[in-house]
Amino acid sequence: MDALTLPLTSTLIKAQDLRRYFPFKKGLFGREMALKAVDGVSLEVAEDMVLGVVGESGSGKSTLARMVTALDRPTSGDVLFRGKSVFKMDRHEMKQFRRAVQIIFQDPFASLNPRATVFDTIAEPLRIHRLAEKKNIEGKVAGLLKDVGLGPEILRRYPHEFSGGQRQRICIARALAVSPRLIVADEPLSALDVSIQAQILNILSGLKKRDRLSFIFISHDLRVVEYLSDEVAVMYLGKIVERSGAERLFEKPLHPYSTGLFASVPAIKVKEMSGALPEKMKIAEELKKEAPKGDIPSPIDVPPGCPFHTRCPKRFAPCDKVVPPLMEPAGLPGRLVACHLWNPY
């Protein structure tokens, strides 16, 4: 049975206890150690849903993206696509999975072949999956470019001739060429200017509504995640420390790390000013808030107990000894948090 025609369920993709460890030796005769990039992550993405994944650099977000898209195999754990293990699919099923699940990378220039024209870049997946007859391919490619705000006049041009924002649009068009059900967007806006970010964000939002696409949207820009996501998972040192509906999470984060992370985003205070001016003017005043203190520990030497306890202003007795499970706090259905404050030891 094709991966695309597996029985439809509300859950499109599911990660089960994913771990990705990178073993290495410290020194010529040193003991073997492991960098724990992802350490026991489970999540689900339903049809027509956007899951935002946030966290500081080094929290494991990109490694998680590579495992979910089967670009990297986990040390342990599994990824299920519509109930079937991705890593047990045969060649034909894997081809169908590659069509259903696409990824957009952070650097749009590095992910485009500098020797391939725009036409060849977008036409390639159409040819591989036999989604258009040869005579119709150019029209199909032009239509995909139109979807991302680009014209057919660029078909014979090369990546170096475009700005970063235009390259990212080409990458999005390539991902859309195979009519995917899920797009994993790994920091797709971070290499772009703010004005261009807004344009790309509007394109992704519009495509989501039109085609009912699901997204795993990975970003360090919390304002973008809040705008686009239905649910948000907060990662720290390879683990999910909190997950909730986006609105409730941004309104009241539960985990101390989430609280500090969200507080580090500049807020805008609107202040009325009058006097010599003929009309009142609203002046945006940036409020300074405090981000989590200290540096994130190394994933090579993760502290015992709660991984955040070395930076947590609310730590107490069990935090440095016992790893808190990710579970639903009493009286807060639909929310998950890994913290002893909410799930007493």
PDB file of N, CA, C and O in Angstrom, residues 12 45-50 100 172 175-176 179-183 203-216 230:
ATOM      1  N   LEU A  12      -1.132  12.706  11.136  1.00  0.00           N
ATOM      2  CA  LEU A  12      -0.405  12.543   9.885  1.00  0.00           C
ATOM      3  C   LEU A  12       0.964  11.925  10.136  1.00  0.00           C
ATOM      4  O   LEU A  12       1.344  10.946   9.495  1.00  0.00           O
ATOM      5  N   VAL A  45       1.703  15.340  14.675  1.00  0.00           N
ATOM      6  CA  VAL A  45       1.191  16.420  13.845  1.00  0.00           C
ATOM      7  C   VAL A  45      -0.034  15.886  13.112  1.00  0.00           C
ATOM      8  O   VAL A  45       0.045  14.874  12.411  1.00  0.00           O
ATOM      9  N   ALA A  46      -1.158  16.567  13.281  1.00  0.00           N
ATOM     10  CA  ALA A  46      -2.397  16.155  12.650  1.00  0.00           C
ATOM     11  C   ALA A  46      -2.539  16.780  11.267  1.00  0.00           C
ATOM     12  O   ALA A  46      -1.772  17.662  10.876  1.00  0.00           O
ATOM     13  N   GLU A  47      -3.522  16.304  10.522  1.00  0.00           N
ATOM     14  CA  GLU A  47      -3.839  16.910   9.233  1.00  0.00           C
ATOM     15  C   GLU A  47      -4.219  18.377   9.444  1.00  0.00           C
ATOM     16  O   GLU A  47      -4.869  18.735  10.419  1.00  0.00           O
ATOM     17  N   ASP A  48      -3.811  19.228   8.503  1.00  0.00           N
ATOM     18  CA  ASP A  48      -4.178  20.645   8.504  1.00  0.00           C
ATOM     19  C   ASP A  48      -3.800  21.331   9.815  1.00  0.00           C
ATOM     20  O   ASP A  48      -4.597  22.035  10.427  1.00  0.00           O
ATOM     21  N   MET A  49      -2.557  21.119  10.250  1.00  0.00           N
ATOM     22  CA  MET A  49      -2.096  21.657  11.534  1.00  0.00           C
ATOM     23  C   MET A  49      -0.681  22.206  11.384  1.00  0.00           C
ATOM     24  O   MET A  49       0.116  21.688  10.599  1.00  0.00           O
ATOM     25  N   VAL A  50      -0.385  23.251  12.137  1.00  0.00           N
ATOM     26  CA  VAL A  50       0.972  23.792  12.185  1.00  0.00           C
ATOM     27  C   VAL A  50       1.512  23.610  13.599  1.00  0.00           C
ATOM     28  O   VAL A  50       0.946  24.134  14.559  1.00  0.00           O
ATOM     29  N   ALA A 100       5.198  12.989  -0.010  1.00  0.00           N
ATOM     30  CA  ALA A 100       4.218  13.507   0.955  1.00  0.00           C
ATOM     31  C   ALA A 100       4.833  14.458   1.969  1.00  0.00           C
ATOM     32  O   ALA A 100       4.151  15.337   2.497  1.00  0.00           O
ATOM     33  N   ILE A 172      10.418  26.982  -1.992  1.00  0.00           N
ATOM     34  CA  ILE A 172       9.033  26.678  -1.618  1.00  0.00           C
ATOM     35  C   ILE A 172       8.280  26.115  -2.816  1.00  0.00           C
ATOM     36  O   ILE A 172       7.531  25.132  -2.694  1.00  0.00           O
ATOM     37  N   ALA A 175       9.215  22.551  -3.273  1.00  0.00           N
ATOM     38  CA  ALA A 175       8.565  21.698  -2.288  1.00  0.00           C
ATOM     39  C   ALA A 175       7.098  21.459  -2.637  1.00  0.00           C
ATOM     40  O   ALA A 175       6.562  20.361  -2.436  1.00  0.00           O
ATOM     41  N   LEU A 176       6.434  22.475  -3.175  1.00  0.00           N
ATOM     42  CA  LEU A 176       5.013  22.358  -3.510  1.00  0.00           C
ATOM     43  C   LEU A 176       4.766  21.541  -4.777  1.00  0.00           C
ATOM     44  O   LEU A 176       3.640  21.096  -5.009  1.00  0.00           O
ATOM     45  N   SER A 179       2.884  18.263  -4.463  1.00  0.00           N
ATOM     46  CA  SER A 179       1.636  18.305  -3.670  1.00  0.00           C
ATOM     47  C   SER A 179       1.793  17.578  -2.337  1.00  0.00           C
ATOM     48  O   SER A 179       1.100  16.601  -2.057  1.00  0.00           O
ATOM     49  N   PRO A 180       2.703  18.038  -1.481  1.00  0.00           N
ATOM     50  CA  PRO A 180       2.951  17.344  -0.210  1.00  0.00           C
ATOM     51  C   PRO A 180       1.799  17.525   0.766  1.00  0.00           C
ATOM     52  O   PRO A 180       0.949  18.409   0.602  1.00  0.00           O
ATOM     53  N   ARG A 181       1.777  16.684   1.792  1.00  0.00           N
ATOM     54  CA  ARG A 181       0.805  16.821   2.874  1.00  0.00           C
ATOM     55  C   ARG A 181       1.437  17.498   4.082  1.00  0.00           C
ATOM     56  O   ARG A 181       0.749  18.059   4.922  1.00  0.00           O
ATOM     57  N   LEU A 182       2.759  17.393   4.216  1.00  0.00           N
ATOM     58  CA  LEU A 182       3.471  17.998   5.340  1.00  0.00           C
ATOM     59  C   LEU A 182       4.734  18.670   4.836  1.00  0.00           C
ATOM     60  O   LEU A 182       5.491  18.082   4.054  1.00  0.00           O
ATOM     61  N   ILE A 183       4.962  19.895   5.280  1.00  0.00           N
ATOM     62  CA  ILE A 183       6.216  20.589   4.988  1.00  0.00           C
ATOM     63  C   ILE A 183       6.918  20.877   6.299  1.00  0.00           C
ATOM     64  O   ILE A 183       6.324  21.473   7.213  1.00  0.00           O
ATOM     65  N   ILE A 203       3.112  34.001   2.260  1.00  0.00           N
ATOM     66  CA  ILE A 203       2.993  32.953   1.243  1.00  0.00           C
ATOM     67  C   ILE A 203       2.698  31.609   1.913  1.00  0.00           C
ATOM     68  O   ILE A 203       1.782  30.882   1.518  1.00  0.00           O
ATOM     69  N   LEU A 204       3.468  31.269   2.950  1.00  0.00           N
ATOM     70  CA  LEU A 204       3.276  29.990   3.645  1.00  0.00           C
ATOM     71  C   LEU A 204       1.894  29.920   4.285  1.00  0.00           C
ATOM     72  O   LEU A 204       1.220  28.887   4.220  1.00  0.00           O
ATOM     73  N   SER A 205       1.471  31.021   4.903  1.00  0.00           N
ATOM     74  CA  SER A 205       0.165  31.057   5.542  1.00  0.00           C
ATOM     75  C   SER A 205      -0.953  30.879   4.515  1.00  0.00           C
ATOM     76  O   SER A 205      -1.918  30.140   4.743  1.00  0.00           O
ATOM     77  N   GLY A 206      -0.823  31.545   3.375  1.00  0.00           N
ATOM     78  CA  GLY A 206      -1.830  31.425   2.329  1.00  0.00           C
ATOM     79  C   GLY A 206      -1.903  30.024   1.748  1.00  0.00           C
ATOM     80  O   GLY A 206      -2.995  29.499   1.496  1.00  0.00           O
ATOM     81  N   LEU A 207      -0.741  29.397   1.537  1.00  0.00           N
ATOM     82  CA  LEU A 207      -0.711  28.034   1.002  1.00  0.00           C
ATOM     83  C   LEU A 207      -1.305  27.039   1.991  1.00  0.00           C
ATOM     84  O   LEU A 207      -1.979  26.087   1.607  1.00  0.00           O
ATOM     85  N   LYS A 208      -1.055  27.270   3.286  1.00  0.00           N
ATOM     86  CA  LYS A 208      -1.612  26.397   4.310  1.00  0.00           C
ATOM     87  C   LYS A 208      -3.132  26.416   4.261  1.00  0.00           C
ATOM     88  O   LYS A 208      -3.801  25.376   4.325  1.00  0.00           O
ATOM     89  N   LYS A 209      -3.708  27.616   4.142  1.00  0.00           N
ATOM     90  CA  LYS A 209      -5.167  27.742   4.100  1.00  0.00           C
ATOM     91  C   LYS A 209      -5.736  27.170   2.805  1.00  0.00           C
ATOM     92  O   LYS A 209      -6.764  26.506   2.809  1.00  0.00           O
ATOM     93  N   ARG A 210      -5.056  27.415   1.689  1.00  0.00           N
ATOM     94  CA  ARG A 210      -5.581  26.977   0.394  1.00  0.00           C
ATOM     95  C   ARG A 210      -5.527  25.461   0.225  1.00  0.00           C
ATOM     96  O   ARG A 210      -6.488  24.830  -0.220  1.00  0.00           O
ATOM     97  N   ASP A 211      -4.377  24.875   0.583  1.00  0.00           N
ATOM     98  CA  ASP A 211      -4.156  23.448   0.330  1.00  0.00           C
ATOM     99  C   ASP A 211      -4.313  22.577   1.571  1.00  0.00           C
ATOM    100  O   ASP A 211      -4.098  21.370   1.507  1.00  0.00           O
ATOM    101  N   ARG A 212      -4.652  23.201   2.726  1.00  0.00           N
ATOM    102  CA  ARG A 212      -4.811  22.466   3.989  1.00  0.00           C
ATOM    103  C   ARG A 212      -3.551  21.658   4.325  1.00  0.00           C
ATOM    104  O   ARG A 212      -3.607  20.502   4.724  1.00  0.00           O
ATOM    105  N   LEU A 213      -2.406  22.303   4.123  1.00  0.00           N
ATOM    106  CA  LEU A 213      -1.127  21.658   4.416  1.00  0.00           C
ATOM    107  C   LEU A 213      -0.870  21.612   5.912  1.00  0.00           C
ATOM    108  O   LEU A 213      -1.336  22.462   6.666  1.00  0.00           O
ATOM    109  N   SER A 214      -0.096  20.629   6.329  1.00  0.00           N
ATOM    110  CA  SER A 214       0.426  20.597   7.699  1.00  0.00           C
ATOM    111  C   SER A 214       1.875  21.073   7.661  1.00  0.00           C
ATOM    112  O   SER A 214       2.577  20.869   6.672  1.00  0.00           O
ATOM    113  N   PHE A 215       2.295  21.708   8.748  1.00  0.00           N
ATOM    114  CA  PHE A 215       3.667  22.213   8.845  1.00  0.00           C
ATOM    115  C   PHE A 215       4.263  21.826  10.189  1.00  0.00           C
ATOM    116  O   PHE A 215       3.567  21.818  11.212  1.00  0.00           O
ATOM    117  N   ILE A 216       5.545  21.527  10.181  1.00  0.00           N
ATOM    118  CA  ILE A 216       6.378  21.620  11.383  1.00  0.00           C
ATOM    119  C   ILE A 216       7.261  22.832  11.135  1.00  0.00           C
ATOM    120  O   ILE A 216       8.119  22.814  10.256  1.00  0.00           O
ATOM    121  N   ASP A 230      -0.558  26.398  15.389  1.00  0.00           N
ATOM    122  CA  ASP A 230      -1.707  25.943  16.180  1.00  0.00           C
ATOM    123  C   ASP A 230      -1.232  25.445  17.544  1.00  0.00           C
ATOM    124  O   ASP A 230      -1.858  25.707  18.560  1.00  0.00           O
TER     125      ASP A 230
END
